[in-house]
mmCIF file of C-alpha atoms and ligand atoms in Angstrom:
data_model
loop_
_atom_site.group_PDB
_atom_site.id
_atom_site.type_symbol
_atom_site.label_atom_id
_atom_site.label_comp_id
_atom_site.label_asym_id
_atom_site.label_seq_id
_atom_site.Cartn_x
_atom_site.Cartn_y
_atom_site.Cartn_z
ATOM 1 C CA MET A 1 -15.188 -7.066 10.671
ATOM 2 C CA GLU A 2 -15.038 -10.879 10.147
ATOM 3 C CA PHE A 3 -11.574 -11.795 8.851
ATOM 4 C CA VAL A 4 -11.823 -15.571 8.641
ATOM 5 C CA GLY A 5 -12.501 -16.805 5.197
ATOM 6 C CA SER A 6 -13.319 -13.273 3.874
ATOM 7 C CA HIS A 7 -12.364 -11.620 0.705
ATOM 8 C CA ILE A 8 -10.363 -8.284 1.266
ATOM 9 C CA LEU A 9 -11.654 -6.129 -1.699
ATOM 10 C CA SER A 10 -11.964 -2.599 -0.130
ATOM 11 C CA VAL A 11 -10.927 -0.324 2.745
ATOM 12 C CA ASP A 12 -14.714 0.015 3.098
ATOM 13 C CA GLN A 13 -14.657 -3.289 4.973
ATOM 14 C CA PHE A 14 -12.615 -1.893 7.829
ATOM 15 C CA ASP A 15 -13.352 0.037 11.004
ATOM 16 C CA ARG A 16 -10.886 1.369 13.552
ATOM 17 C CA GLY A 17 -11.138 -1.937 15.566
ATOM 18 C CA SER A 18 -10.392 -4.209 12.643
ATOM 19 C CA ILE A 19 -7.455 -1.857 11.509
ATOM 20 C CA GLN A 20 -6.042 -2.227 15.220
ATOM 21 C CA ARG A 21 -6.453 -5.894 14.868
ATOM 22 C CA VAL A 22 -4.359 -6.064 11.634
ATOM 23 C CA PHE A 23 -1.760 -3.924 13.333
ATOM 24 C CA ASP A 24 -1.412 -5.885 16.311
ATOM 25 C CA VAL A 25 -0.910 -9.141 14.263
ATOM 26 C CA ALA A 26 1.495 -7.170 12.051
ATOM 27 C CA ASP A 27 3.642 -6.441 15.162
ATOM 28 C CA GLU A 28 3.616 -10.083 16.030
ATOM 29 C CA MET A 29 5.120 -10.831 12.566
ATOM 30 C CA ILE A 30 8.368 -8.763 13.157
ATOM 31 C CA PRO A 31 10.454 -11.799 14.268
ATOM 32 C CA TYR A 32 9.644 -13.703 11.267
ATOM 33 C CA ALA A 33 9.942 -10.800 8.747
ATOM 34 C CA HIS A 34 13.264 -9.869 10.418
ATOM 35 C CA ARG A 35 14.604 -13.535 10.125
ATOM 36 C CA ASP A 36 15.025 -14.007 13.810
ATOM 37 C CA ARG A 37 12.552 -16.912 13.593
ATOM 38 C CA VAL A 38 10.893 -19.283 11.075
ATOM 39 C CA THR A 39 7.481 -20.620 11.310
ATOM 40 C CA ARG A 40 5.916 -23.261 9.056
ATOM 41 C CA VAL A 41 2.252 -22.715 10.163
ATOM 42 C CA LEU A 42 1.076 -22.592 6.675
ATOM 43 C CA GLU A 43 2.906 -25.659 5.538
ATOM 44 C CA GLY A 44 1.122 -27.222 2.645
ATOM 45 C CA ALA A 45 -0.998 -24.198 1.759
ATOM 46 C CA ILE A 46 -0.874 -22.570 -1.629
ATOM 47 C CA LEU A 47 -1.204 -18.975 -2.668
ATOM 48 C CA SER A 48 -2.200 -18.245 -6.180
ATOM 49 C CA ASN A 49 -0.468 -14.711 -6.797
ATOM 50 C CA MET A 50 -2.205 -13.492 -9.972
ATOM 51 C CA PHE A 51 -0.791 -10.027 -11.279
ATOM 52 C CA PHE A 52 -2.329 -8.967 -14.562
ATOM 53 C CA GLU A 53 -0.486 -5.591 -14.293
ATOM 54 C CA PRO A 54 3.053 -4.838 -13.573
ATOM 55 C CA SER A 55 4.306 -4.887 -9.953
ATOM 56 C CA THR A 56 7.491 -5.159 -7.866
ATOM 57 C CA ARG A 57 6.801 -4.721 -4.195
ATOM 58 C CA THR A 58 3.112 -5.726 -3.977
ATOM 59 C CA ARG A 59 3.684 -9.073 -5.844
ATOM 60 C CA ILE A 60 7.019 -9.979 -4.208
ATOM 61 C CA SER A 61 6.008 -8.941 -0.629
ATOM 62 C CA PHE A 62 2.629 -10.901 -0.821
ATOM 63 C CA GLY A 63 4.676 -13.997 -2.170
ATOM 64 C CA CYS A 64 7.427 -13.485 0.556
ATOM 65 C CA ALA A 65 4.726 -12.924 3.295
ATOM 66 C CA PHE A 66 3.014 -16.286 2.383
ATOM 67 C CA ASN A 67 6.484 -17.985 2.213
ATOM 68 C CA MET A 68 7.535 -16.583 5.480
ATOM 69 C CA LEU A 69 4.328 -18.226 7.107
ATOM 70 C CA GLY A 70 5.540 -21.500 5.495
ATOM 71 C CA GLY A 71 3.111 -21.627 2.526
ATOM 72 C CA GLU A 72 3.903 -22.048 -1.252
ATOM 73 C CA VAL A 73 3.386 -19.504 -3.954
ATOM 74 C CA ARG A 74 2.207 -20.018 -7.519
ATOM 75 C CA GLU A 75 2.257 -16.924 -9.904
ATOM 76 C CA THR A 76 1.159 -15.625 -12.983
ATOM 77 C CA THR A 77 2.467 -12.228 -13.959
ATOM 78 C CA GLU A 78 0.770 -11.131 -17.352
ATOM 79 C CA VAL A 79 -2.684 -11.615 -19.036
ATOM 80 C CA LYS A 80 -0.852 -13.041 -22.126
ATOM 81 C CA ALA A 81 0.508 -15.779 -20.050
ATOM 82 C CA SER A 82 -2.932 -16.760 -18.843
ATOM 83 C CA ALA A 83 -6.015 -18.162 -20.427
ATOM 84 C CA LEU A 84 -7.636 -14.815 -20.139
ATOM 85 C CA ALA A 85 -5.684 -14.047 -23.302
ATOM 86 C CA LYS A 86 -7.798 -16.778 -24.978
ATOM 87 C CA GLY A 87 -11.216 -15.145 -23.905
ATOM 88 C CA GLU A 88 -11.619 -17.094 -20.634
ATOM 89 C CA SER A 89 -13.869 -15.078 -18.050
ATOM 90 C CA LEU A 90 -12.633 -13.877 -14.781
ATOM 91 C CA ALA A 91 -15.380 -16.211 -13.277
ATOM 92 C CA ASP A 92 -14.120 -19.212 -14.932
ATOM 93 C CA THR A 93 -10.543 -18.426 -13.930
ATOM 94 C CA ALA A 94 -11.584 -17.927 -10.407
ATOM 95 C CA ARG A 95 -13.474 -21.277 -10.419
ATOM 96 C CA VAL A 96 -10.533 -23.023 -11.715
ATOM 97 C CA LEU A 97 -7.799 -21.389 -9.435
ATOM 98 C CA SER A 98 -10.066 -22.057 -6.251
ATOM 99 C CA GLY A 99 -9.483 -25.795 -6.941
ATOM 100 C CA TYR A 100 -5.647 -25.375 -6.829
ATOM 101 C CA SER A 101 -5.181 -22.917 -4.120
ATOM 102 C CA ASP A 102 -6.236 -21.930 -0.503
ATOM 103 C CA ILE A 103 -6.023 -18.204 -1.029
ATOM 104 C CA ILE A 104 -5.723 -15.785 -4.174
ATOM 105 C CA VAL A 105 -4.104 -12.439 -4.311
ATOM 106 C CA MET A 106 -5.005 -10.571 -7.667
ATOM 107 C CA ARG A 107 -4.181 -7.445 -9.504
ATOM 108 C CA HIS A 108 -6.017 -6.450 -12.560
ATOM 109 C CA PRO A 109 -6.318 -3.073 -14.624
ATOM 110 C CA GLU A 110 -10.132 -2.830 -14.448
ATOM 111 C CA ALA A 111 -11.900 -1.228 -11.484
ATOM 112 C CA GLY A 112 -14.100 -3.840 -10.038
ATOM 113 C CA SER A 113 -12.515 -6.817 -11.584
ATOM 114 C CA VAL A 114 -11.028 -8.193 -8.569
ATOM 115 C CA ALA A 115 -14.580 -8.212 -6.874
ATOM 116 C CA GLU A 116 -16.195 -9.899 -10.033
ATOM 117 C CA PHE A 117 -13.352 -12.660 -9.702
ATOM 118 C CA ALA A 118 -13.852 -13.093 -6.002
ATOM 119 C CA ALA A 119 -17.814 -13.480 -6.446
ATOM 120 C CA ALA A 120 -16.942 -16.700 -8.319
ATOM 121 C CA SER A 121 -13.988 -17.851 -6.047
ATOM 122 C CA ARG A 122 -14.486 -20.526 -3.480
ATOM 123 C CA VAL A 123 -11.421 -19.415 -1.488
ATOM 124 C CA PRO A 124 -10.540 -15.873 -0.123
ATOM 125 C CA VAL A 125 -9.374 -13.183 -2.687
ATOM 126 C CA LEU A 126 -7.220 -10.266 -1.656
ATOM 127 C CA ASN A 127 -7.299 -7.254 -3.773
ATOM 128 C CA ALA A 128 -3.828 -6.201 -4.810
ATOM 129 C CA GLY A 129 -4.950 -3.159 -6.962
ATOM 130 C CA ASP A 130 -8.004 -3.156 -9.354
ATOM 131 C CA GLY A 131 -7.303 -0.278 -12.063
ATOM 132 C CA PRO A 132 -7.689 3.150 -10.545
ATOM 133 C CA ASN A 133 -10.246 1.973 -7.975
ATOM 134 C CA GLU A 134 -8.677 0.634 -4.782
ATOM 135 C CA HIS A 135 -5.365 -0.911 -3.351
ATOM 136 C CA PRO A 136 -6.565 -1.710 0.172
ATOM 137 C CA THR A 137 -3.348 -3.479 1.449
ATOM 138 C CA GLN A 138 -1.170 -0.605 0.301
ATOM 139 C CA ALA A 139 -3.466 1.714 2.324
ATOM 140 C CA LEU A 140 -3.215 -0.531 5.329
ATOM 141 C CA LEU A 141 0.635 -0.593 5.182
ATOM 142 C CA ASP A 142 0.709 3.089 4.731
ATOM 143 C CA LEU A 143 -1.596 3.635 7.730
ATOM 144 C CA TYR A 144 0.609 1.213 9.782
ATOM 145 C CA THR A 145 3.736 3.210 8.678
ATOM 146 C CA ILE A 146 1.931 6.534 9.508
ATOM 147 C CA ARG A 147 1.177 5.145 12.861
ATOM 148 C CA LYS A 148 4.756 4.175 13.653
ATOM 149 C CA GLU A 149 6.207 7.418 12.304
ATOM 150 C CA LEU A 150 3.796 9.418 14.393
ATOM 151 C CA GLU A 151 4.432 7.227 17.525
ATOM 152 C CA SER A 152 8.148 7.976 17.362
ATOM 153 C CA ARG A 153 7.071 11.817 17.425
ATOM 154 C CA GLY A 154 4.860 11.254 20.360
ATOM 155 C CA ARG A 155 1.666 11.644 18.188
ATOM 156 C CA GLY A 156 -1.491 9.786 17.468
ATOM 157 C CA MET A 157 -3.433 9.438 14.248
ATOM 158 C CA ASP A 158 -6.251 11.830 15.019
ATOM 159 C CA TYR A 159 -6.038 15.318 13.972
ATOM 160 C CA LEU A 160 -3.278 14.242 11.308
ATOM 161 C CA ARG A 161 -2.499 16.798 8.624
ATOM 162 C CA ILE A 162 -1.365 15.249 5.455
ATOM 163 C CA ALA A 163 -0.545 16.615 1.939
ATOM 164 C CA LEU A 164 -1.431 14.372 -0.867
ATOM 165 C CA VAL A 165 0.690 15.116 -3.940
ATOM 166 C CA GLY A 166 0.472 14.252 -7.624
ATOM 167 C CA ASP A 167 -2.138 12.269 -9.680
ATOM 168 C CA LEU A 168 -4.974 12.113 -7.133
ATOM 169 C CA LYS A 169 -7.424 11.115 -9.987
ATOM 170 C CA TYR A 170 -5.960 7.775 -10.920
ATOM 171 C CA GLY A 171 -3.919 7.011 -7.933
ATOM 172 C CA ARG A 172 -5.641 4.039 -6.320
ATOM 173 C CA ALA A 173 -3.319 4.107 -3.296
ATOM 174 C CA VAL A 174 -4.470 7.542 -2.441
ATOM 175 C CA HIS A 175 -8.137 6.695 -2.937
ATOM 176 C CA SER A 176 -7.935 3.902 -0.482
ATOM 177 C CA LEU A 177 -5.737 5.796 2.037
ATOM 178 C CA CYS A 178 -7.996 8.756 1.996
ATOM 179 C CA LYS A 179 -11.008 6.487 2.924
ATOM 180 C CA LEU A 180 -9.083 4.712 5.819
ATOM 181 C CA LEU A 181 -7.746 7.850 7.235
ATOM 182 C CA GLY A 182 -11.462 9.184 7.243
ATOM 183 C CA LEU A 183 -12.084 6.702 10.114
ATOM 184 C CA PHE A 184 -9.954 8.900 12.496
ATOM 185 C CA GLU A 185 -10.919 12.281 13.966
ATOM 186 C CA ARG A 186 -10.635 15.686 11.958
ATOM 187 C CA ILE A 187 -8.094 14.791 9.455
ATOM 188 C CA HIS A 188 -6.793 17.870 7.485
ATOM 189 C CA TYR A 189 -6.141 16.526 3.795
ATOM 190 C CA LYS A 190 -4.193 19.087 1.631
ATOM 191 C CA LEU A 191 -4.622 18.003 -1.946
ATOM 192 C CA VAL A 192 -1.878 19.049 -4.252
ATOM 193 C CA ALA A 193 -2.718 18.134 -7.979
ATOM 194 C CA PRO A 194 -3.410 19.843 -11.329
ATOM 195 C CA PRO A 195 -6.993 20.742 -11.655
ATOM 196 C CA GLU A 196 -7.517 17.803 -14.258
ATOM 197 C CA LEU A 197 -5.990 15.158 -11.764
ATOM 198 C CA GLY A 198 -7.703 15.990 -8.569
ATOM 199 C CA LEU A 199 -9.246 13.542 -6.090
ATOM 200 C CA PRO A 200 -12.770 12.530 -7.226
ATOM 201 C CA GLU A 201 -15.303 14.951 -6.213
ATOM 202 C CA GLN A 202 -17.478 12.084 -4.507
ATOM 203 C CA THR A 203 -14.585 11.230 -2.149
ATOM 204 C CA ILE A 204 -13.960 14.982 -1.405
ATOM 205 C CA ASP A 205 -17.667 15.293 -0.497
ATOM 206 C CA GLU A 206 -17.625 12.279 1.726
ATOM 207 C CA LEU A 207 -14.660 13.287 3.682
ATOM 208 C CA ARG A 208 -16.115 16.936 4.188
ATOM 209 C CA ARG A 209 -19.421 15.319 5.284
ATOM 210 C CA ALA A 210 -17.613 13.207 7.849
ATOM 211 C CA GLY A 211 -16.255 16.475 9.492
ATOM 212 C CA HIS A 212 -12.661 16.461 7.804
ATOM 213 C CA GLU A 213 -10.978 19.474 6.496
ATOM 214 C CA VAL A 214 -10.113 19.312 2.860
ATOM 215 C CA SER A 215 -8.072 22.133 0.893
ATOM 216 C CA ILE A 216 -7.113 22.130 -2.648
ATOM 217 C CA HIS A 217 -3.834 23.406 -3.948
ATOM 218 C CA HIS A 218 -2.205 23.669 -7.274
ATOM 219 C CA THR A 219 1.353 24.320 -6.318
ATOM 220 C CA LEU A 220 3.648 22.131 -4.351
ATOM 221 C CA THR A 221 4.996 24.862 -1.864
ATOM 222 C CA ALA A 222 1.541 25.967 -0.868
ATOM 223 C CA GLY A 223 0.418 22.467 -0.025
ATOM 224 C CA ILE A 224 3.326 21.069 1.980
ATOM 225 C CA ASP A 225 3.640 23.630 4.686
ATOM 226 C CA HIS A 226 2.113 22.954 8.210
ATOM 227 C CA VAL A 227 1.594 19.085 7.627
ATOM 228 C CA ASP A 228 2.707 16.055 9.427
ATOM 229 C CA ILE A 229 3.038 13.840 6.243
ATOM 230 C CA VAL A 230 3.933 14.638 2.613
ATOM 231 C CA TYR A 231 2.472 11.604 0.596
ATOM 232 C CA VAL A 232 3.687 11.901 -3.003
ATOM 233 C CA THR A 233 2.488 9.847 -5.872
ATOM 234 C CA ARG A 234 3.575 8.979 -9.487
ATOM 235 C CA THR A 235 1.556 10.161 -12.478
ATOM 236 C CA GLN A 236 -0.321 6.881 -13.361
ATOM 237 C CA GLU A 237 0.535 7.215 -16.994
ATOM 238 C CA GLU A 238 -0.879 3.743 -17.786
ATOM 239 C CA ARG A 239 -4.287 5.114 -17.031
ATOM 240 C CA PHE A 240 -4.242 8.033 -19.288
ATOM 241 C CA PRO A 241 -5.911 7.980 -22.650
ATOM 242 C CA SER A 242 -2.602 8.535 -24.461
ATOM 243 C CA GLN A 243 1.055 8.896 -23.670
ATOM 244 C CA ALA A 244 1.142 12.560 -24.693
ATOM 245 C CA GLU A 245 -1.645 13.412 -22.272
ATOM 246 C CA ALA A 246 0.410 11.702 -19.462
ATOM 247 C CA ASP A 247 3.567 13.497 -20.409
ATOM 248 C CA ARG A 248 1.782 16.846 -19.754
ATOM 249 C CA TYR A 249 2.055 16.278 -16.213
ATOM 250 C CA ARG A 250 5.281 14.553 -15.667
ATOM 251 C CA GLY A 251 7.640 16.532 -13.461
ATOM 252 C CA LEU A 252 4.935 19.010 -12.450
ATOM 253 C CA PHE A 253 5.650 18.439 -8.653
ATOM 254 C CA ARG A 254 9.108 17.624 -7.591
ATOM 255 C CA LEU A 255 10.072 17.482 -3.860
ATOM 256 C CA ASN A 256 13.885 17.783 -3.113
ATOM 257 C CA GLN A 257 15.827 18.578 -0.106
ATOM 258 C CA ALA A 258 15.934 22.401 -0.729
ATOM 259 C CA ILE A 259 12.075 22.672 -1.085
ATOM 260 C CA TYR A 260 11.771 20.417 1.923
ATOM 261 C CA THR A 261 13.942 22.592 4.040
ATOM 262 C CA GLN A 262 12.459 25.747 3.032
ATOM 263 C CA HIS A 263 8.745 24.668 3.029
ATOM 264 C CA CYS A 264 8.151 21.898 5.364
ATOM 265 C CA GLU A 265 8.004 21.727 9.248
ATOM 266 C CA PRO A 266 11.094 19.978 10.766
ATOM 267 C CA ASN A 267 10.476 16.176 10.838
ATOM 268 C CA THR A 268 7.698 16.102 8.346
ATOM 269 C CA VAL A 269 7.439 12.470 7.139
ATOM 270 C CA ILE A 270 7.927 11.865 3.357
ATOM 271 C CA MET A 271 6.119 9.046 2.036
ATOM 272 C CA HIS A 272 5.224 7.356 -1.439
ATOM 273 C CA PRO A 273 3.554 4.157 -2.329
ATOM 274 C CA LEU A 274 6.252 3.701 -4.846
ATOM 275 C CA PRO A 275 7.564 3.123 -7.591
ATOM 276 C CA ARG A 276 8.771 6.772 -7.649
ATOM 277 C CA ASP A 277 9.533 7.860 -11.239
ATOM 278 C CA SER A 278 13.224 8.600 -11.054
ATOM 279 C CA ARG A 279 13.675 9.467 -14.761
ATOM 280 C CA ALA A 280 15.121 13.027 -15.276
ATOM 281 C CA GLN A 281 11.910 14.499 -16.495
ATOM 282 C CA ALA A 282 9.960 13.284 -13.543
ATOM 283 C CA GLN A 283 11.938 13.040 -10.246
ATOM 284 C CA GLU A 284 8.902 13.599 -8.012
ATOM 285 C CA LEU A 285 11.027 12.460 -5.111
ATOM 286 C CA ASP A 286 14.610 13.607 -5.769
ATOM 287 C CA ASP A 287 17.443 11.237 -4.820
ATOM 288 C CA ASP A 288 18.830 14.050 -2.794
ATOM 289 C CA LEU A 289 16.155 13.176 -0.198
ATOM 290 C CA ASN A 290 17.678 9.595 0.254
ATOM 291 C CA GLU A 291 19.694 10.423 3.418
ATOM 292 C CA ASN A 292 16.864 12.523 4.985
ATOM 293 C CA PRO A 293 15.891 10.339 8.028
ATOM 294 C CA ASN A 294 12.215 11.501 7.503
ATOM 295 C CA LEU A 295 12.074 9.667 4.137
ATOM 296 C CA ALA A 296 9.869 6.663 5.139
ATOM 297 C CA ILE A 297 9.472 5.151 1.662
ATOM 298 C CA PHE A 298 11.588 1.990 2.502
ATOM 299 C CA ARG A 299 10.009 1.615 5.772
ATOM 300 C CA GLN A 300 6.748 1.520 4.020
ATOM 301 C CA THR A 301 7.889 -1.296 1.850
ATOM 302 C CA ASP A 302 9.352 -3.288 4.656
ATOM 303 C CA ASN A 303 5.998 -2.824 6.635
ATOM 304 C CA GLY A 304 4.152 -4.233 3.536
ATOM 305 C CA VAL A 305 5.439 -7.694 4.383
ATOM 306 C CA LEU A 306 4.231 -7.407 8.044
ATOM 307 C CA VAL A 307 0.773 -6.164 7.011
ATOM 308 C CA ARG A 308 0.254 -8.817 4.417
ATOM 309 C CA MET A 309 1.394 -11.661 6.717
ATOM 310 C CA ALA A 310 -1.142 -10.334 9.291
ATOM 311 C CA LEU A 311 -3.816 -10.537 6.693
ATOM 312 C CA PHE A 312 -2.951 -14.002 5.609
ATOM 313 C CA ALA A 313 -2.894 -15.021 9.321
ATOM 314 C CA LEU A 314 -6.210 -13.412 9.820
ATOM 315 C CA VAL A 315 -8.087 -14.631 6.920
ATOM 316 C CA LEU A 316 -6.673 -18.198 7.314
ATOM 317 C CA ASP A 317 -7.539 -18.031 10.927
ATOM 318 C CA ILE A 318 -3.915 -19.122 12.244
ATOM 319 C CA THR A 319 -2.976 -16.012 14.268
ATOM 320 C CA ASP A 320 -2.803 -18.149 17.443
ATOM 321 C CA GLN A 321 -0.760 -20.954 15.823
ATOM 322 C CA VAL A 322 2.142 -18.900 14.399
ATOM 323 C CA HIS A 323 4.410 -19.047 17.341
ATOM 324 C CA SER A 324 3.722 -22.789 18.250
ATOM 325 C CA HIS A 325 5.018 -23.659 14.627
ATOM 326 C CA ALA A 326 8.297 -21.477 15.189
ATOM 327 C CA ARG A 327 11.870 -22.151 15.759
ATOM 328 C CA PRO A 328 14.964 -19.973 15.673
ATOM 329 C CA VAL A 329 16.833 -19.213 12.382
ATOM 330 C CA THR A 330 20.005 -21.384 12.169
ATOM 331 C CA TRP A 331 21.403 -19.911 8.870
ATOM 332 C CA TYR A 332 23.386 -16.771 8.291
ATOM 333 C CA THR A 333 21.450 -13.579 7.958
ATOM 334 C CA ALA A 334 23.120 -10.455 6.958
ATOM 335 C CA ARG A 335 22.580 -7.455 9.434
ATOM 336 C CA ARG A 336 20.275 -5.851 6.911
ATOM 337 C CA PHE A 337 17.686 -5.147 9.657
ATOM 338 C CA ALA A 338 20.003 -3.386 12.023
ATOM 339 C CA ARG A 339 19.932 -0.194 9.998
ATOM 340 C CA ARG A 340 16.500 0.409 8.738
ATOM 341 C CA HIS A 341 15.691 3.144 6.365
HETATM 342 N N1 CP B 1 3.013 0.302 -4.439
HETATM 343 C C1 CP B 1 2.744 -0.584 -5.475
HETATM 344 O O1 CP B 1 1.615 -1.189 -5.620
HETATM 345 O O2 CP B 1 3.993 -1.095 -6.070
HETATM 346 P P1 CP B 1 4.007 -2.125 -7.162
HETATM 347 O O3 CP B 1 3.256 -1.681 -8.436
HETATM 348 O O4 CP B 1 5.417 -2.362 -7.533
HETATM 349 O O5 CP B 1 3.480 -3.423 -6.604
#
């Protein structure tokens, strides 16, 4: 895969070698993300961070990642605050923003919209989520997290057993993660979803054709035994035809410490792309799991900065300049990286 100057639109662009390259560069970013050092390698560069759907971690972590490399960030956070609300096309918006920025990150509610935007852009575009379709950088940070969690247990990625729980129909993070995991050997996917919210048949067929095992479960307890990872997702209520329809599925699968202890193997890793729905009627990941050391959800969010820094560095071709523009941090940093959940 050629990174330099490329759009990052889909996990289909990646192979095992290019994933490893992202992870190697992400590892090199640890001193900067942990505030041991600062680098100004992207001084003068501008990121347009365009989010036409709500976001906390993707938007902020992309912005922080660019800032940590020394670049500036400009943001739009809603369609109604942009000229799209006046009828401007995605192509015209892309043409305009390419004159202002060196790279663009974009989230949009329509599947395929980021690719349409990128086709008209003169600078690289990174897909931060296009409707129910894909969320490639989330999948990369999830895979980076899985790799680290498994390494600490003396395991590799091949022969992974993973339970994917919740709304697998509309969950774009799951769609991208399933495809990325499919690059490894003989993955066992245990899909835990209501029949109406299952993973798209086409994806299941592709995974089976590639030699992976896919089993389908409609109860949580049947799906989460004998796996290395339980990856829980939120009901993507914003994608449903109506709120009433979405409400039918809220709270259907709730993982808490008692269920974990009774049904999961010891040290099963618990993941979630977040946000988790913590409202009483949902509680897909109960707060009583917060002290469970196998809960990796905030290690995932921390890793998001590393992976996004790596993608900026690779696409903007500055991986070999990061350290030569670095110096130690001279200001106070709380010891927030000493105890990492
Ligand atoms: N995981 C994720 O995409 O979170 P945000 O919606 O907060 O960006």
